[in-house]
Amino acid sequence: MAYADRISDLARTLAQYPTVVTVTGNKVDVRTKAQLSTLSSETASLQKLAAEGDAALASGKCPDAANLSSRLQSGAGQITATLSAFGAQDAERLKSMSIFSKQKFDASATSRYQAEKRFADEVNSLLTQEAQAVAKLESGTKPAPSPQPDPKPQPQPTPQPTPKPEPTPTPSPIPSLQDVIASLPGYLQITIPDSVAGYDAVSLADACKTAGDAAIKLGAKTPAGIIDYATAQFTGGPDVFGQSWATAILKDTALGTIDDRIAVLNNALLARQLIADAMNESPSHEPVSR
């Protein structure tokens, strides 16, 4: 597999999704020009990194396989982290929207957001696979010593070790997800401040740890899955996942992986709350006395 070419194909597919939508006659950015520039730059950087891995795999050897494997693994979650940062920016950028307009915007932007999530997950998977493949090249670069018969007795030459950094173990999914869990308090304070306003720093950190661990126990395997689970729990309350409509979504395998289903549940919860808020804020139609 040419990993760099595959990332390029994924980027072209993502580019087909609209970055601007029309809400009540006005055009609103789903992604600002600055965000698109950042995403394009990071994608190009990851393609270049993947191309290094492709070249090493094609030749079957790599002078510093451990270092390249480590850089590939580090880059795997870069797009997901960037999209999380975009989410915080968008919450601030769109906070002045009316409830009705925000509901219309979310409905129109859903396809783009879902495409970005798929893009991030697939890039993560590709670079993780390539990192593992490159790491295996290291053993192939060290020729096995074979005795050479020599009629003349010679002193055994001192081996000249090739300077090489210690191999970095490939991080398992759980530590990377634990990093996401550790960043949840700050993220949630930006994205859903009203829902976490009643917590102090310690209790919020504890509640985020509990929510993150519950997401992992449920089967979440991506940073986005952890974030969506925590957002839904703090927004909808601790019993939200036990409600019949939420349980039905989580059990519906046709919706994709468990991370995909958590995202669907989170979007459904937002829609339900927006509709409820709109109904509560509708003006009453009482007869006007003359």
Coordinates of C-alpha atoms in Angstrom, one line a residue:
M1 CA 0.0 0.0 0.0
A2 CA 1.3 3.5 -0.9
Y3 CA 0.2 5.3 2.3
A4 CA 1.0 8.8 1.0
D5 CA -1.2 8.2 -2.1
R6 CA -4.0 6.9 0.1
I7 CA -4.0 10.0 2.3
S8 CA -4.0 12.1 -0.8
D9 CA -7.1 10.2 -2.1
L10 CA -8.8 10.8 1.3
A11 CA -8.0 14.5 1.2
R12 CA -9.6 14.8 -2.3
T13 CA -12.7 13.0 -1.1
L14 CA -13.0 15.4 1.9
A15 CA -12.6 18.4 -0.3
Q16 CA -15.8 17.5 -2.1
Y17 CA -17.9 18.3 1.0
P18 CA -19.1 21.9 1.3
T19 CA -17.3 24.3 3.7
V20 CA -20.0 27.0 3.5
V21 CA -23.7 26.6 4.1
T22 CA -26.7 29.0 3.7
V23 CA -28.7 29.7 6.9
T24 CA -31.8 31.9 6.6
G25 CA -30.4 33.5 3.5
N26 CA -26.9 34.1 4.9
K27 CA -23.8 32.2 4.0
V28 CA -22.0 30.8 7.1
D29 CA -18.5 29.1 7.1
V30 CA -18.5 25.5 8.3
R31 CA -14.8 25.9 8.0
T32 CA -13.1 29.3 7.9
K33 CA -10.3 30.0 5.4
A34 CA -7.8 29.9 8.3
Q35 CA -9.0 26.5 9.4
L36 CA -8.9 25.1 5.9
S37 CA -5.4 26.4 5.4
T38 CA -4.3 24.7 8.7
L39 CA -5.9 21.5 7.7
S40 CA -4.4 21.5 4.2
S41 CA -0.9 22.3 5.6
E42 CA -1.1 19.5 8.2
T43 CA -2.4 17.0 5.6
A44 CA 0.5 17.9 3.2
S45 CA 2.9 17.4 6.1
L46 CA 1.5 14.0 6.9
Q47 CA 1.6 13.0 3.2
K48 CA 5.3 13.9 3.1
L49 CA 5.9 11.9 6.3
A50 CA 4.0 8.9 4.9
A51 CA 6.0 9.2 1.7
E52 CA 9.2 8.7 3.8
G53 CA 7.6 5.5 5.1
D54 CA 6.6 4.4 1.6
A55 CA 10.2 4.8 0.4
A56 CA 11.6 2.8 3.4
L57 CA 9.1 0.0 2.9
A58 CA 9.8 -0.1 -0.8
S59 CA 13.5 -0.5 -0.3
G60 CA 13.1 -2.9 2.6
K61 CA 15.5 -1.1 4.8
C62 CA 15.7 2.2 6.8
P63 CA 18.8 3.7 8.4
D64 CA 16.7 4.9 11.4
A65 CA 13.5 2.9 11.4
A66 CA 12.8 3.5 15.1
N67 CA 12.8 7.2 14.7
L68 CA 10.7 7.2 11.5
S69 CA 8.2 4.8 13.1
S70 CA 7.9 7.1 16.1
R71 CA 7.3 10.1 14.0
L72 CA 4.6 8.3 12.0
Q73 CA 2.9 7.2 15.2
S74 CA 3.1 10.7 16.6
G75 CA 1.5 12.1 13.4
A76 CA -1.4 9.6 13.5
G77 CA -3.6 11.6 15.8
Q78 CA -2.7 15.0 14.5
I79 CA -5.8 15.5 12.4
T80 CA -8.1 14.5 15.2
A81 CA -6.4 16.9 17.6
T82 CA -6.7 19.7 15.0
L83 CA -10.4 19.0 14.5
S84 CA -11.0 19.1 18.3
A85 CA -9.3 22.5 18.4
F86 CA -11.6 23.6 15.5
G87 CA -14.6 22.6 17.5
A88 CA -13.6 24.9 20.3
Q89 CA -13.1 27.8 17.8
D90 CA -16.4 27.1 16.2
A91 CA -18.2 27.2 19.6
E92 CA -16.9 30.7 20.2
R93 CA -17.4 31.8 16.6
L94 CA -21.1 30.6 16.3
K95 CA -22.2 31.4 19.9
S96 CA -24.1 34.5 18.7
M97 CA -26.4 32.5 16.5
S98 CA -30.1 32.1 17.5
I99 CA -31.3 28.7 18.5
F100 CA -33.2 28.3 15.3
S101 CA -30.3 29.4 13.1
K102 CA -27.9 27.1 15.0
Q103 CA -30.2 24.2 14.5
K104 CA -30.4 24.9 10.8
F105 CA -26.6 25.3 10.6
D106 CA -25.9 22.0 12.5
A107 CA -28.2 20.1 10.1
S108 CA -26.5 21.6 7.0
A109 CA -23.0 21.1 8.4
T110 CA -23.4 17.5 9.6
S111 CA -22.2 15.9 6.4
R112 CA -19.0 17.9 6.4
Y113 CA -18.3 17.2 10.1
Q114 CA -18.9 13.5 9.6
A115 CA -16.6 13.4 6.6
E116 CA -13.9 15.2 8.6
K117 CA -14.3 12.6 11.4
R118 CA -13.9 9.7 8.9
F119 CA -10.9 11.5 7.3
A120 CA -9.2 11.8 10.7
D121 CA -9.9 8.2 11.7
E122 CA -8.7 6.8 8.5
V123 CA -5.5 8.9 8.5
N124 CA -4.9 7.8 12.1
S125 CA -5.4 4.1 11.1
L126 CA -3.1 4.4 8.0
L127 CA -0.2 6.1 9.8
T128 CA -0.5 3.7 12.7
Q129 CA -0.3 0.7 10.3
E130 CA 2.7 2.3 8.5
A131 CA 4.5 3.0 11.8
Q132 CA 4.1 -0.7 12.7
A133 CA 5.3 -1.8 9.3
V134 CA 8.4 0.5 9.3
A135 CA 9.3 -0.6 12.9
K136 CA 9.7 -4.1 11.6
L137 CA 12.4 -3.0 9.1
E138 CA 14.9 -2.3 11.9
S139 CA 15.7 -6.0 12.4
G140 CA 16.3 -6.4 8.7
T141 CA 19.0 -3.7 8.7
K142 CA 21.3 -5.6 11.0
P143 CA 23.1 -8.3 9.1
A144 CA 23.3 -11.6 11.0
P145 CA 26.9 -12.4 11.9
S146 CA 28.2 -15.5 10.0
P147 CA 31.6 -17.0 10.8
Q148 CA 34.1 -16.7 7.9
P149 CA 36.7 -19.5 7.7
D150 CA 40.1 -18.0 7.5
P151 CA 43.3 -20.1 7.4
K152 CA 45.2 -17.3 9.2
P153 CA 44.5 -16.7 12.9
Q154 CA 43.3 -13.1 13.3
P155 CA 42.2 -11.2 16.3
Q156 CA 38.4 -10.8 16.5
P157 CA 37.6 -7.2 15.3
T158 CA 35.7 -5.1 17.8
P159 CA 32.1 -4.6 16.5
Q160 CA 31.4 -1.0 15.5
P161 CA 27.9 -0.3 16.8
T162 CA 25.8 1.9 14.6
P163 CA 24.6 4.9 16.7
K164 CA 20.9 4.5 17.0
P165 CA 18.3 5.8 19.4
E166 CA 16.6 3.3 21.6
P167 CA 13.5 1.9 19.8
T168 CA 10.4 3.8 21.0
P169 CA 7.6 1.3 21.9
T170 CA 4.5 1.9 19.8
P171 CA 2.0 3.5 22.2
S172 CA -1.1 1.4 22.8
P173 CA -4.6 2.9 22.3
I174 CA -5.3 3.2 26.0
P175 CA -2.5 5.7 26.9
S176 CA -3.4 7.9 23.9
L177 CA -7.1 7.8 25.0
Q178 CA -6.0 8.6 28.5
D179 CA -4.3 11.8 27.2
V180 CA -7.6 12.8 25.6
I181 CA -9.4 12.1 28.9
A182 CA -6.9 14.3 30.7
S183 CA -7.7 17.2 28.3
L184 CA -11.5 16.9 28.6
P185 CA -12.0 19.4 31.5
G186 CA -10.5 22.3 29.5
Y187 CA -12.3 21.2 26.3
L188 CA -15.7 21.0 27.9
Q189 CA -15.3 24.3 29.7
I190 CA -14.9 25.9 26.3
T191 CA -17.5 23.9 24.3
I192 CA -20.3 23.4 26.9
P193 CA -19.6 25.9 29.7
D194 CA -23.1 25.9 31.0
S195 CA -23.1 22.1 31.5
V196 CA -20.0 22.0 33.6
A197 CA -20.4 25.3 35.4
G198 CA -21.4 23.6 38.7
Y199 CA -18.1 21.7 39.0
D200 CA -14.9 22.8 40.6
A201 CA -11.5 21.8 39.0
V202 CA -11.1 18.6 41.0
S203 CA -14.7 17.3 40.7
L204 CA -14.7 18.1 37.0
A205 CA -11.5 16.2 36.4
D206 CA -12.9 13.2 38.4
A207 CA -16.2 13.3 36.4
C208 CA -14.3 13.5 33.1
K209 CA -12.1 10.5 34.2
T210 CA -15.3 8.5 35.0
A211 CA -16.9 9.5 31.7
G212 CA -13.8 8.6 29.7
D213 CA -13.3 5.3 31.4
A214 CA -17.0 4.5 30.7
A215 CA -16.6 5.3 27.0
I216 CA -13.6 3.0 26.8
K217 CA -15.5 0.3 28.6
L218 CA -18.3 0.7 26.1
G219 CA -15.9 0.2 23.3
A220 CA -14.7 3.6 22.2
K221 CA -11.4 3.5 20.4
T222 CA -10.8 7.0 19.1
P223 CA -10.3 10.4 20.6
A224 CA -13.5 11.6 18.9
G225 CA -15.5 8.8 20.5
I226 CA -14.2 9.8 24.0
I227 CA -15.0 13.5 23.4
D228 CA -18.5 12.7 22.0
Y229 CA -19.3 10.4 24.9
A230 CA -18.3 12.9 27.5
T231 CA -20.1 15.8 25.8
A232 CA -23.3 13.7 25.7
Q233 CA -23.0 12.7 29.3
F234 CA -22.4 16.2 30.6
T235 CA -25.1 17.7 28.3
G236 CA -27.8 15.1 28.8
G237 CA -27.0 14.0 32.3
P238 CA -25.5 10.8 33.8
D239 CA -28.5 8.6 32.8
V240 CA -28.6 9.7 29.2
F241 CA -27.1 6.5 27.9
G242 CA -29.8 4.5 29.7
Q243 CA -32.7 6.1 28.0
S244 CA -34.5 4.0 25.4
W245 CA -33.7 6.1 22.4
A246 CA -30.0 6.3 23.3
T247 CA -29.8 2.6 23.9
A248 CA -31.4 1.9 20.5
I249 CA -28.8 4.0 18.8
L250 CA -25.9 2.3 20.6
K251 CA -27.2 -1.2 19.7
D252 CA -27.8 -0.3 16.0
T253 CA -24.7 -1.8 14.3
A254 CA -25.9 -0.5 10.9
L255 CA -24.7 3.0 12.1
G256 CA -21.1 1.9 12.1
T257 CA -18.5 1.4 14.8
I258 CA -19.3 2.2 18.5
D259 CA -17.5 5.5 18.0
D260 CA -19.8 6.3 15.0
R261 CA -22.8 5.4 17.1
I262 CA -21.7 7.6 20.0
A263 CA -21.3 10.5 17.5
V264 CA -24.9 9.8 16.2
L265 CA -26.2 9.7 19.7
N266 CA -24.5 13.0 20.6
N267 CA -25.9 14.7 17.5
A268 CA -29.4 13.3 18.3
L269 CA -29.2 14.6 21.8
L270 CA -28.2 18.1 20.5
A271 CA -31.2 18.0 18.1
R272 CA -33.6 17.0 20.8
Q273 CA -32.4 19.8 23.1
L274 CA -32.6 22.4 20.3
I275 CA -36.1 21.4 19.5
A276 CA -37.1 21.5 23.1
D277 CA -35.5 24.9 23.6
A278 CA -37.2 26.3 20.5
M279 CA -40.6 25.1 21.7
N280 CA -40.0 26.6 25.2
E281 CA -39.1 29.9 23.7
S282 CA -42.0 30.1 21.2
P283 CA -44.2 33.1 22.0
S284 CA -47.7 32.3 23.2
H285 CA -50.5 33.2 20.9
E286 CA -52.9 34.8 23.3
P287 CA -55.8 37.0 22.0
V288 CA -55.1 40.7 22.2
S289 CA -57.7 42.6 24.1
R290 CA -59.2 45.5 22.2

